[in-house]
């Protein structure tokens, strides 16, 4: 059984992430999507929401993955789950420096887990979760870039923010 782990914040999951999952599933028997719950970034969506979005989106696309929370060191989770590889997505040269450093550090920490980089379909190379959140916040349409459950959550969030009390507004 060749198992890989795909870690990230997934705040929220985008079609770019799903493209990487689909590619990883062609190479590995099992892919674990590991949602970082303790990262230094302060997420917009809770860990439960982020896990749930990935569940819904992968079931909808018939991508058979395990979705888990990642609380602690990635290499520890990789070893514990028996993963032989860490999957990361590379969009552009700008991703490279950080990813390179992280991959080499992880290799220093444990020698038997390889990091592999997959490139998404060109249409998704400019996609990032933060850009999606910003466009949605400003009222732009992100339908082409995220799964339906995320689209719904982003518009609900916008409505709530526009009318925080939930009651009638005079302006
Ligand atoms: P992190 O905070 O760990 O970077 P992200 O959720 O932003 O978490 O990304 C997780 C992984 O998915 C990273 O390897 C990132 O480069 C990759 N990724 C993010 N967006 C895309 C995309 N549009 N296409 C391909 N890979 C992506």
CSV table of N, CA and C and ligand atoms in Angstrom, one decimal:
chain,number,residue,atom,x,y,z
A,1,UNK,N,0.8,-1.2,0.0
A,1,UNK,CA,0.0,0.0,0.0
A,1,UNK,C,0.9,1.3,0.0
A,2,UNK,N,0.8,2.0,-1.1
A,2,UNK,CA,1.6,3.2,-1.2
A,2,UNK,C,0.7,4.4,-0.7
A,3,UNK,N,1.1,5.0,0.4
A,3,UNK,CA,0.3,6.0,1.0
A,3,UNK,C,1.0,7.4,1.0
A,4,UNK,N,0.2,8.5,0.7
A,4,UNK,CA,0.8,9.8,0.7
A,4,UNK,C,0.0,10.7,1.6
A,5,UNK,N,0.7,11.7,2.1
A,5,UNK,CA,-0.1,12.7,2.9
A,5,UNK,C,0.0,14.1,2.2
A,6,UNK,N,-1.1,14.7,2.1
A,6,UNK,CA,-1.1,16.1,1.5
A,6,UNK,C,-1.6,17.1,2.6
A,7,UNK,N,-0.6,17.8,3.1
A,7,UNK,CA,-0.9,18.7,4.2
A,7,UNK,C,-1.2,20.2,3.7
A,8,UNK,N,-1.9,20.9,4.5
A,8,UNK,CA,-2.1,22.3,4.1
A,8,UNK,C,-3.1,22.9,5.1
A,9,UNK,N,-3.3,24.2,4.9
A,9,UNK,CA,-4.3,24.9,5.8
A,9,UNK,C,-5.7,24.7,5.2
A,10,UNK,N,-5.8,24.7,3.8
A,10,UNK,CA,-7.1,24.5,3.2
A,10,UNK,C,-8.1,25.4,3.7
A,11,UNK,N,-7.8,26.7,3.7
A,11,UNK,CA,-8.7,27.7,4.3
A,11,UNK,C,-9.2,28.7,3.3
A,12,UNK,N,-10.2,28.3,2.5
A,12,UNK,CA,-10.8,27.0,2.3
A,12,UNK,C,-10.2,26.2,1.1
A,13,UNK,N,-10.6,25.0,1.0
A,13,UNK,CA,-10.2,24.2,-0.1
A,13,UNK,C,-10.6,24.8,-1.4
A,14,UNK,N,-9.8,24.8,-2.4
A,14,UNK,CA,-10.1,25.4,-3.8
A,14,UNK,C,-10.0,24.3,-4.8
A,15,UNK,N,-10.4,24.6,-6.0
A,15,UNK,CA,-10.3,23.7,-7.1
A,15,UNK,C,-8.8,23.3,-7.4
A,16,UNK,N,-7.9,24.2,-7.1
A,16,UNK,CA,-6.5,24.0,-7.2
A,16,UNK,C,-6.1,22.8,-6.3
A,17,UNK,N,-6.5,22.9,-5.1
A,17,UNK,CA,-6.2,21.8,-4.1
A,17,UNK,C,-6.8,20.5,-4.6
A,18,UNK,N,-8.0,20.5,-5.1
A,18,UNK,CA,-8.7,19.3,-5.6
A,18,UNK,C,-8.0,18.7,-6.8
A,19,UNK,N,-7.4,19.6,-7.6
A,19,UNK,CA,-6.7,19.1,-8.8
A,19,UNK,C,-5.4,18.3,-8.3
A,20,UNK,N,-4.8,18.8,-7.3
A,20,UNK,CA,-3.6,18.2,-6.8
A,20,UNK,C,-4.0,16.8,-6.2
A,21,UNK,N,-5.1,16.8,-5.5
A,21,UNK,CA,-5.6,15.5,-4.9
A,21,UNK,C,-5.8,14.5,-6.0
A,22,UNK,N,-6.5,14.9,-7.0
A,22,UNK,CA,-6.8,14.0,-8.1
A,22,UNK,C,-5.5,13.4,-8.7
A,23,UNK,N,-4.5,14.3,-8.9
A,23,UNK,CA,-3.2,13.8,-9.5
A,23,UNK,C,-2.5,12.9,-8.5
A,24,UNK,N,-2.6,13.2,-7.2
A,24,UNK,CA,-1.9,12.3,-6.2
A,24,UNK,C,-2.5,11.0,-6.2
A,25,UNK,N,-3.9,10.9,-6.4
A,25,UNK,CA,-4.6,9.6,-6.3
A,25,UNK,C,-4.2,8.7,-7.5
A,26,UNK,N,-3.6,9.3,-8.6
A,26,UNK,CA,-3.2,8.5,-9.7
A,26,UNK,C,-1.8,7.8,-9.4
A,27,UNK,N,-1.1,8.4,-8.4
A,27,UNK,CA,0.2,7.9,-8.1
A,27,UNK,C,0.3,7.0,-6.8
A,28,UNK,N,-0.7,7.2,-6.0
A,28,UNK,CA,-0.7,6.5,-4.7
A,28,UNK,C,-2.0,5.7,-4.5
A,29,UNK,N,-1.9,4.7,-3.7
A,29,UNK,CA,-3.1,3.9,-3.4
A,29,UNK,C,-4.0,4.6,-2.4
A,30,UNK,N,-3.4,5.4,-1.5
A,30,UNK,CA,-4.2,6.1,-0.5
A,30,UNK,C,-3.6,7.5,-0.3
A,31,UNK,N,-4.5,8.5,-0.3
A,31,UNK,CA,-4.0,9.9,0.0
A,31,UNK,C,-4.8,10.4,1.2
A,32,UNK,N,-4.0,10.9,2.2
A,32,UNK,CA,-4.5,11.4,3.4
A,32,UNK,C,-4.4,13.0,3.2
A,33,UNK,N,-5.5,13.6,3.3
A,33,UNK,CA,-5.5,15.1,3.3
A,33,UNK,C,-5.4,15.6,4.7
A,34,UNK,N,-4.3,16.2,5.1
A,34,UNK,CA,-4.1,16.6,6.5
A,34,UNK,C,-4.3,18.1,6.7
A,35,UNK,N,-5.4,18.4,7.4
A,35,UNK,CA,-5.7,19.8,7.6
A,35,UNK,C,-5.0,20.4,8.9
A,36,UNK,N,-4.1,21.3,8.6
A,36,UNK,CA,-3.4,21.9,9.8
A,36,UNK,C,-4.2,22.7,10.7
A,37,UNK,N,-4.3,22.3,11.9
A,37,UNK,CA,-5.2,23.1,12.8
A,37,UNK,C,-4.4,24.0,13.7
A,38,UNK,N,-3.1,23.8,13.7
A,38,UNK,CA,-2.3,24.6,14.6
A,38,UNK,C,-1.3,25.5,14.0
A,39,UNK,N,-1.6,25.9,12.7
A,39,UNK,CA,-0.6,26.6,11.9
A,39,UNK,C,-0.6,28.1,12.5
A,40,UNK,N,0.5,28.8,12.1
A,40,UNK,CA,0.6,30.1,12.7
A,40,UNK,C,-0.4,31.1,12.0
A,41,UNK,N,-0.9,30.7,10.9
A,41,UNK,CA,-1.9,31.5,10.2
A,41,UNK,C,-3.2,31.5,11.0
A,42,UNK,N,-3.9,32.6,11.2
A,42,UNK,CA,-5.2,32.5,11.9
A,42,UNK,C,-6.3,32.3,10.8
A,43,UNK,N,-6.8,31.1,10.8
A,43,UNK,CA,-7.7,30.7,9.7
A,43,UNK,C,-9.1,31.5,9.8
A,44,UNK,N,-9.6,31.6,8.6
A,44,UNK,CA,-10.9,32.2,8.5
A,44,UNK,C,-12.0,31.2,8.8
A,45,UNK,N,-11.8,30.0,8.4
A,45,UNK,CA,-12.8,28.9,8.7
A,45,UNK,C,-12.2,28.0,9.8
A,46,UNK,N,-13.1,27.5,10.6
A,46,UNK,CA,-12.7,26.6,11.7
A,46,UNK,C,-12.2,25.3,11.1
A,47,UNK,N,-11.5,24.5,12.0
A,47,UNK,CA,-10.9,23.2,11.5
A,47,UNK,C,-12.1,22.3,11.1
A,48,UNK,N,-13.2,22.3,11.8
A,48,UNK,CA,-14.3,21.5,11.5
A,48,UNK,C,-14.8,21.8,10.1
A,49,UNK,N,-15.0,23.1,9.9
A,49,UNK,CA,-15.5,23.6,8.6
A,49,UNK,C,-14.5,23.2,7.4
A,50,UNK,N,-13.2,23.4,7.7
A,50,UNK,CA,-12.3,23.1,6.6
A,50,UNK,C,-12.2,21.6,6.3
A,51,UNK,N,-12.3,20.8,7.3
A,51,UNK,CA,-12.4,19.3,7.1
A,51,UNK,C,-13.7,18.9,6.4
A,52,UNK,N,-14.8,19.5,6.8
A,52,UNK,CA,-16.1,19.2,6.2
A,52,UNK,C,-16.1,19.6,4.7
A,53,UNK,N,-15.6,20.8,4.4
A,53,UNK,CA,-15.6,21.2,3.0
A,53,UNK,C,-14.8,20.2,2.1
A,54,UNK,N,-13.7,19.7,2.6
A,54,UNK,CA,-12.9,18.7,1.8
A,54,UNK,C,-13.6,17.4,1.7
A,55,UNK,N,-14.3,17.0,2.8
A,55,UNK,CA,-15.1,15.8,2.7
A,55,UNK,C,-16.2,15.9,1.6
A,56,UNK,N,-16.9,17.0,1.7
A,56,UNK,CA,-18.0,17.2,0.8
A,56,UNK,C,-17.5,17.3,-0.7
A,57,UNK,N,-16.5,18.0,-0.9
A,57,UNK,CA,-16.0,18.3,-2.2
A,57,UNK,C,-15.4,17.0,-2.8
A,58,UNK,N,-14.7,16.2,-2.0
A,58,UNK,CA,-14.1,15.0,-2.5
A,58,UNK,C,-15.1,13.9,-2.8
A,59,UNK,N,-16.1,13.8,-1.9
A,59,UNK,CA,-17.2,12.8,-2.1
A,59,UNK,C,-17.9,13.2,-3.4
A,60,UNK,N,-18.2,14.5,-3.6
A,60,UNK,CA,-18.9,14.9,-4.8
A,60,UNK,C,-18.1,14.5,-6.1
A,61,UNK,N,-16.8,14.7,-6.0
A,61,UNK,CA,-16.0,14.4,-7.2
A,61,UNK,C,-15.5,12.9,-7.2
A,62,UNK,N,-16.0,12.1,-6.3
A,62,UNK,CA,-15.6,10.7,-6.2
A,62,UNK,C,-14.1,10.5,-6.1
A,63,UNK,N,-13.5,11.4,-5.3
A,63,UNK,CA,-12.1,11.3,-5.0
A,63,UNK,C,-12.0,10.6,-3.6
A,64,UNK,N,-11.5,9.4,-3.6
A,64,UNK,CA,-11.5,8.6,-2.3
A,64,UNK,C,-10.3,9.0,-1.5
A,65,UNK,N,-10.4,9.9,-0.5
A,65,UNK,CA,-9.3,10.3,0.3
A,65,UNK,C,-9.7,10.1,1.8
A,66,UNK,N,-8.7,10.1,2.6
A,66,UNK,CA,-9.0,10.2,4.1
A,66,UNK,C,-8.7,11.7,4.5
A,67,UNK,N,-9.6,12.3,5.2
A,67,UNK,CA,-9.3,13.7,5.7
A,67,UNK,C,-9.1,13.6,7.1
A,68,UNK,N,-7.9,14.2,7.5
A,68,UNK,CA,-7.6,14.1,9.0
A,68,UNK,C,-7.1,15.5,9.4
A,69,UNK,N,-7.1,15.7,10.7
A,69,UNK,CA,-6.6,16.9,11.3
A,69,UNK,C,-5.1,16.7,11.5
A,70,UNK,N,-4.4,17.8,11.3
A,70,UNK,CA,-2.9,17.7,11.6
A,70,UNK,C,-2.6,18.6,12.7
A,71,UNK,N,-2.3,18.0,13.8
A,71,UNK,CA,-2.0,18.8,15.0
A,71,UNK,C,-0.6,18.4,15.5
A,72,UNK,N,0.4,19.1,15.1
A,72,UNK,CA,1.7,18.7,15.5
A,72,UNK,C,2.6,18.7,14.2
A,73,UNK,N,3.7,18.0,14.4
A,73,UNK,CA,4.7,18.0,13.3
A,73,UNK,C,4.3,17.1,12.1
A,74,UNK,N,4.4,17.6,10.9
A,74,UNK,CA,3.9,16.9,9.7
A,74,UNK,C,4.7,15.6,9.6
A,75,UNK,N,6.0,15.6,9.8
A,75,UNK,CA,6.7,14.3,9.6
A,75,UNK,C,6.3,13.2,10.6
A,76,UNK,N,5.9,13.7,11.8
A,76,UNK,CA,5.4,12.7,12.8
A,76,UNK,C,4.1,12.1,12.3
A,77,UNK,N,3.2,12.9,11.8
A,77,UNK,CA,2.0,12.4,11.3
A,77,UNK,C,2.2,11.5,10.1
A,78,UNK,N,3.2,11.9,9.2
A,78,UNK,CA,3.5,11.0,8.0
A,78,UNK,C,4.0,9.7,8.5
A,79,UNK,N,4.9,9.6,9.4
A,79,UNK,CA,5.4,8.4,9.9
A,79,UNK,C,4.3,7.5,10.6
A,80,UNK,N,3.6,8.2,11.4
A,80,UNK,CA,2.5,7.5,12.2
A,80,UNK,C,1.5,6.8,11.2
A,81,UNK,N,1.2,7.5,10.1
A,81,UNK,CA,0.2,6.9,9.2
A,81,UNK,C,0.8,6.0,8.2
A,82,UNK,N,2.1,5.9,8.2
A,82,UNK,CA,2.8,5.0,7.2
A,82,UNK,C,2.9,5.6,5.8
A,83,UNK,N,2.9,6.9,5.7
A,83,UNK,CA,3.0,7.6,4.4
A,83,UNK,C,4.4,7.5,4.0
A,84,UNK,N,4.6,7.3,2.7
A,84,UNK,CA,6.0,7.3,2.1
A,84,UNK,C,6.3,8.6,1.5
A,85,UNK,N,5.3,9.4,1.3
A,85,UNK,CA,5.5,10.7,0.6
A,85,UNK,C,4.6,11.8,1.1
A,86,UNK,N,5.2,13.0,1.1
A,86,UNK,CA,4.4,14.3,1.4
A,86,UNK,C,4.2,14.9,0.0
A,87,UNK,N,2.9,15.2,-0.2
A,87,UNK,CA,2.6,15.9,-1.5
A,87,UNK,C,2.4,17.3,-1.3
A,88,UNK,N,3.0,18.1,-2.1
A,88,UNK,CA,2.7,19.6,-2.1
A,88,UNK,C,2.5,20.1,-3.5
A,89,UNK,N,1.7,21.2,-3.6
A,89,UNK,CA,1.5,21.7,-4.9
A,89,UNK,C,2.4,22.8,-5.2
A,90,UNK,N,2.9,22.9,-6.5
A,90,UNK,CA,3.7,24.0,-6.9
A,90,UNK,C,3.0,24.8,-8.0
A,91,UNK,N,2.7,26.1,-7.7
A,91,UNK,CA,2.0,26.9,-8.7
A,91,UNK,C,3.0,27.7,-9.5
A,92,UNK,N,3.9,28.3,-8.9
A,92,UNK,CA,4.8,29.2,-9.6
A,92,UNK,C,6.2,29.3,-8.9
A,93,UNK,N,7.1,29.9,-9.5
A,93,UNK,CA,8.4,30.0,-8.9
A,93,UNK,C,8.3,30.6,-7.4
A,94,UNK,N,7.4,31.5,-7.2
A,94,UNK,CA,7.2,32.1,-5.9
A,94,UNK,C,7.0,31.1,-4.8
A,95,UNK,N,6.4,29.9,-5.2
A,95,UNK,CA,6.1,28.9,-4.1
A,95,UNK,C,7.4,28.2,-3.8
A,96,UNK,N,8.4,28.2,-4.8
A,96,UNK,CA,9.5,27.3,-4.7
A,96,UNK,C,10.4,27.4,-3.5
A,97,UNK,N,10.7,28.7,-3.2
A,97,UNK,CA,11.7,28.8,-2.1
A,97,UNK,C,11.3,28.3,-0.8
A,98,UNK,N,10.0,28.6,-0.4
A,98,UNK,CA,9.5,28.1,0.9
A,98,UNK,C,9.3,26.6,0.8
A,99,UNK,N,8.8,26.1,-0.3
A,99,UNK,CA,8.6,24.6,-0.4
A,99,UNK,C,9.9,23.9,-0.3
A,100,UNK,N,10.9,24.4,-1.0
A,100,UNK,CA,12.2,23.8,-1.0
A,100,UNK,C,12.8,23.7,0.4
A,101,UNK,N,12.7,24.8,1.1
A,101,UNK,CA,13.2,24.8,2.5
A,101,UNK,C,12.5,23.8,3.4
A,102,UNK,N,11.2,23.8,3.2
A,102,UNK,CA,10.4,22.9,4.0
A,102,UNK,C,10.7,21.4,3.7
A,103,UNK,N,10.8,21.2,2.4
A,103,UNK,CA,11.1,19.8,2.0
A,103,UNK,C,12.4,19.3,2.6
A,104,UNK,N,13.4,20.2,2.5
A,104,UNK,CA,14.8,19.8,3.0
A,104,UNK,C,14.8,19.7,4.5
A,105,UNK,N,14.1,20.5,5.2
A,105,UNK,CA,14.0,20.4,6.6
A,105,UNK,C,13.3,19.1,7.0
A,106,UNK,N,12.2,18.8,6.3
A,106,UNK,CA,11.5,17.6,6.7
A,106,UNK,C,12.4,16.4,6.4
A,107,UNK,N,13.2,16.5,5.4
A,107,UNK,CA,14.1,15.3,5.1
A,107,UNK,C,15.2,15.2,6.2
A,108,UNK,N,15.6,16.4,6.7
A,108,UNK,CA,16.6,16.3,7.8
A,108,UNK,C,15.9,15.7,9.1
A,109,UNK,N,14.6,16.0,9.3
A,109,UNK,CA,13.9,15.5,10.4
A,109,UNK,C,13.7,14.0,10.3
A,110,UNK,N,13.3,13.5,9.2
A,110,UNK,CA,13.1,12.1,8.9
A,110,UNK,C,13.6,11.7,7.5
A,111,UNK,N,14.4,10.7,7.4
A,111,UNK,CA,15.0,10.4,6.1
A,111,UNK,C,14.1,9.6,5.2
A,112,UNK,N,13.1,9.0,5.7
A,112,UNK,CA,12.4,8.0,4.8
A,112,UNK,C,11.1,8.5,4.3
A,113,UNK,N,10.8,9.8,4.3
A,113,UNK,CA,9.6,10.3,3.7
A,113,UNK,C,10.0,11.3,2.6
A,114,UNK,N,9.7,11.0,1.4
A,114,UNK,CA,10.0,11.9,0.3
A,114,UNK,C,8.9,13.0,0.1
A,115,UNK,N,9.4,14.2,-0.3
A,115,UNK,CA,8.4,15.2,-0.6
A,115,UNK,C,8.3,15.2,-2.2
A,116,UNK,N,7.1,15.2,-2.7
A,116,UNK,CA,6.9,15.3,-4.1
A,116,UNK,C,6.0,16.5,-4.4
A,117,UNK,N,6.4,17.1,-5.5
A,117,UNK,CA,5.6,18.3,-5.9
A,117,UNK,C,4.8,18.1,-7.2
A,118,UNK,N,3.6,18.5,-7.2
A,118,UNK,CA,2.7,18.3,-8.3
A,118,UNK,C,2.3,19.6,-8.8
A,119,UNK,N,2.1,19.8,-10.1
A,119,UNK,CA,1.7,21.0,-10.7
A,119,UNK,C,0.2,20.9,-11.1
A,120,UNK,N,-0.6,21.9,-10.7
A,120,UNK,CA,-2.0,21.8,-11.1
A,120,UNK,C,-2.2,22.2,-12.6
A,121,UNK,N,-3.4,22.0,-13.0
A,121,UNK,CA,-3.8,22.4,-14.4
A,121,UNK,C,-3.5,23.9,-14.4
A,122,UNK,N,-3.0,24.4,-15.6
A,122,UNK,CA,-2.6,25.8,-15.7
A,122,UNK,C,-3.7,26.8,-15.2
A,123,UNK,N,-5.0,26.5,-15.4
A,123,UNK,CA,-6.0,27.4,-15.0
A,123,UNK,C,-6.0,27.7,-13.5
A,124,UNK,N,-5.4,26.8,-12.7
A,124,UNK,CA,-5.4,27.0,-11.3
A,124,UNK,C,-4.1,27.5,-10.7
A,125,UNK,N,-3.1,27.8,-11.6
A,125,UNK,CA,-1.8,28.2,-11.1
A,125,UNK,C,-1.8,29.5,-10.4
A,126,UNK,N,-2.8,30.3,-10.6
A,126,UNK,CA,-2.9,31.6,-10.0
A,126,UNK,C,-3.8,31.6,-8.8
A,127,UNK,N,-4.4,30.5,-8.5
A,127,UNK,CA,-5.4,30.4,-7.4
A,127,UNK,C,-4.8,30.2,-6.0
A,128,UNK,N,-5.3,31.0,-5.1
A,128,UNK,CA,-4.9,30.7,-3.7
A,128,UNK,C,-6.1,31.0,-2.8
A,129,UNK,N,-6.1,30.3,-1.7
A,129,UNK,CA,-7.3,30.4,-0.7
A,129,UNK,C,-7.4,31.9,-0.3
A,130,UNK,N,-6.3,32.6,-0.1
A,130,UNK,CA,-6.4,34.0,0.4
A,130,UNK,C,-7.0,34.9,-0.7
A,131,UNK,N,-6.6,34.6,-2.0
A,131,UNK,CA,-7.2,35.4,-3.0
A,131,UNK,C,-8.7,35.2,-3.1
A,132,UNK,N,-9.1,34.0,-3.0
A,132,UNK,CA,-10.5,33.6,-3.1
A,132,UNK,C,-11.3,34.3,-2.0
A,133,UNK,N,-10.8,34.3,-0.8
A,133,UNK,CA,-11.5,35.0,0.4
A,133,UNK,C,-11.6,36.5,0.1
A,134,UNK,N,-10.6,37.1,-0.5
A,134,UNK,CA,-10.6,38.5,-0.7
A,134,UNK,C,-11.6,38.9,-1.8
A,135,UNK,N,-11.6,38.1,-2.9
A,135,UNK,CA,-12.5,38.4,-4.0
A,135,UNK,C,-14.0,38.2,-3.5
A,136,UNK,N,-14.2,37.1,-2.7
A,136,UNK,CA,-15.6,36.9,-2.2
A,136,UNK,C,-16.0,38.0,-1.3
A,137,UNK,N,-15.1,38.4,-0.4
A,137,UNK,CA,-15.4,39.5,0.5
A,137,UNK,C,-15.8,40.8,-0.2
A,138,UNK,N,-15.2,41.0,-1.3
A,138,UNK,CA,-15.5,42.2,-2.1
A,138,UNK,C,-16.6,42.0,-3.1
A,139,UNK,N,-17.3,40.9,-3.0
A,139,UNK,CA,-18.5,40.7,-3.8
A,139,UNK,C,-18.2,40.1,-5.1
A,140,UNK,N,-17.0,39.6,-5.4
A,140,UNK,CA,-16.7,39.0,-6.7
A,140,UNK,C,-17.3,37.5,-6.8
A,141,UNK,N,-17.4,37.0,-8.0
A,141,UNK,CA,-17.9,35.7,-8.2
A,141,UNK,C,-16.7,34.7,-8.2
A,142,UNK,N,-16.7,33.7,-7.3
A,142,UNK,CA,-15.6,32.8,-7.3
A,142,UNK,C,-16.1,31.4,-7.6
A,143,UNK,N,-17.2,31.3,-8.2
A,143,UNK,CA,-17.9,30.0,-8.6
A,143,UNK,C,-17.0,29.1,-9.3
A,144,UNK,N,-16.1,29.6,-10.2
A,144,UNK,CA,-15.3,28.8,-11.1
A,144,UNK,C,-14.1,28.2,-10.3
A,145,UNK,N,-13.8,28.7,-9.1
A,145,UNK,CA,-12.6,28.4,-8.4
A,145,UNK,C,-12.7,27.5,-7.2
A,146,UNK,N,-14.0,27.3,-6.7
A,146,UNK,CA,-14.1,26.6,-5.5
A,146,UNK,C,-15.3,25.6,-5.6
A,147,UNK,N,-15.3,24.5,-4.8
A,147,UNK,CA,-16.4,23.6,-4.8
A,147,UNK,C,-17.7,24.3,-4.2
A,148,UNK,N,-18.9,23.7,-4.6
A,148,UNK,CA,-20.2,24.3,-4.2
A,148,UNK,C,-20.3,24.6,-2.7
A,149,UNK,N,-19.8,23.7,-1.9
A,149,UNK,CA,-20.0,23.9,-0.4
A,149,UNK,C,-19.2,25.1,0.1
A,150,UNK,N,-18.1,25.4,-0.6
A,150,UNK,CA,-17.3,26.6,-0.2
A,150,UNK,C,-17.9,27.8,-0.7
A,151,UNK,N,-18.5,27.8,-1.9
A,151,UNK,CA,-19.1,28.9,-2.5
A,151,UNK,C,-20.3,29.3,-1.5
A,152,UNK,N,-21.0,28.3,-1.1
A,152,UNK,CA,-22.2,28.6,-0.2
A,152,UNK,C,-21.7,29.2,1.1
A,153,UNK,N,-20.7,28.7,1.7
A,153,UNK,CA,-20.2,29.2,3.0
A,153,UNK,C,-19.6,30.6,2.9
A,154,UNK,N,-19.0,30.9,1.7
A,154,UNK,CA,-18.5,32.2,1.5
A,154,UNK,C,-19.6,33.2,1.4
A,155,UNK,N,-20.7,32.9,0.7
A,155,UNK,CA,-21.7,33.8,0.5
A,155,UNK,C,-22.5,34.0,1.9
A,156,UNK,N,-22.6,32.9,2.6
A,156,UNK,CA,-23.3,33.0,3.9
A,156,UNK,C,-22.5,33.9,4.9
A,157,UNK,N,-21.2,33.8,4.8
A,157,UNK,CA,-20.3,34.6,5.6
A,157,UNK,C,-20.4,36.1,5.2
A,158,UNK,N,-20.5,36.4,3.9
A,158,UNK,CA,-20.7,37.7,3.5
A,158,UNK,C,-22.0,38.3,3.9
A,159,UNK,N,-23.1,37.5,3.9
A,159,UNK,CA,-24.4,38.0,4.3
A,159,UNK,C,-24.3,38.3,5.8
A,160,UNK,N,-23.7,37.4,6.6
A,160,UNK,CA,-23.6,37.6,8.0
A,160,UNK,C,-22.9,38.9,8.3
A,161,UNK,N,-21.8,39.1,7.6
A,161,UNK,CA,-20.9,40.3,7.9
A,161,UNK,C,-21.7,41.6,7.4
A,162,UNK,N,-22.5,41.5,6.4
A,162,UNK,CA,-23.2,42.7,5.9
A,162,UNK,C,-24.3,43.0,6.9
A,163,UNK,N,-24.8,42.0,7.6
A,163,UNK,CA,-25.9,42.2,8.5
A,163,UNK,C,-25.7,41.4,9.8
A,164,UNK,N,-24.7,41.9,10.6
A,164,UNK,CA,-24.2,41.1,11.8
A,164,UNK,C,-25.3,40.8,12.8
A,165,UNK,N,-26.3,41.7,13.0
A,165,UNK,CA,-27.3,41.5,14.0
A,165,UNK,C,-28.3,40.5,13.6
A,166,UNK,N,-28.4,40.3,12.3
A,166,UNK,CA,-29.4,39.4,11.7
A,166,UNK,C,-30.8,40.1,11.6
A,167,UNK,N,-30.9,41.3,12.1
A,167,UNK,CA,-32.2,42.0,12.1
A,167,UNK,C,-32.3,42.9,11.0
A,168,UNK,N,-33.3,43.9,11.1
A,168,UNK,CA,-33.4,44.8,9.9
A,168,UNK,C,-32.4,45.9,10.1
A,169,UNK,N,-32.0,46.4,8.9
A,169,UNK,CA,-31.0,47.4,8.9
A,169,UNK,C,-31.6,48.7,8.3
A,170,UNK,N,-31.2,49.8,8.8
A,170,UNK,CA,-31.8,51.1,8.3
A,170,UNK,C,-30.9,51.7,7.2
A,171,UNK,N,-29.7,51.1,7.0
A,171,UNK,CA,-28.8,51.7,6.0
A,171,UNK,C,-27.9,50.6,5.4
B,1,LIG,P1,-0.2,26.0,3.4
B,1,LIG,O1,-0.6,27.0,4.4
B,1,LIG,O2,0.4,24.8,4.0
B,1,LIG,O3,0.6,26.6,2.2
B,1,LIG,P2,-2.4,25.8,1.6
B,1,LIG,O4,-3.8,25.3,1.9
B,1,LIG,O5,-2.3,27.2,1.2
B,1,LIG,O6,-1.6,25.5,2.9
B,1,LIG,O7,-1.8,24.9,0.5
B,1,LIG,C1,-1.5,23.6,0.7
B,1,LIG,C2,-0.7,23.0,-0.5
B,1,LIG,O8,-1.5,23.2,-1.7
B,1,LIG,C3,0.6,23.8,-0.8
B,1,LIG,O9,1.6,22.9,-1.3
B,1,LIG,C4,0.2,24.8,-1.8
B,1,LIG,O10,1.3,25.2,-2.6
B,1,LIG,C5,-0.8,23.9,-2.6
B,1,LIG,N1,-1.7,24.8,-3.3
B,1,LIG,C6,-2.5,25.8,-2.9
B,1,LIG,N2,-3.2,26.3,-3.9
B,1,LIG,C7,-2.9,25.6,-5.0
B,1,LIG,C8,-3.3,25.7,-6.4
B,1,LIG,N3,-4.2,26.6,-6.8
B,1,LIG,N4,-2.8,24.8,-7.2
B,1,LIG,C9,-1.9,23.9,-6.8
B,1,LIG,N5,-1.5,23.7,-5.5
B,1,LIG,C10,-2.0,24.6,-4.6
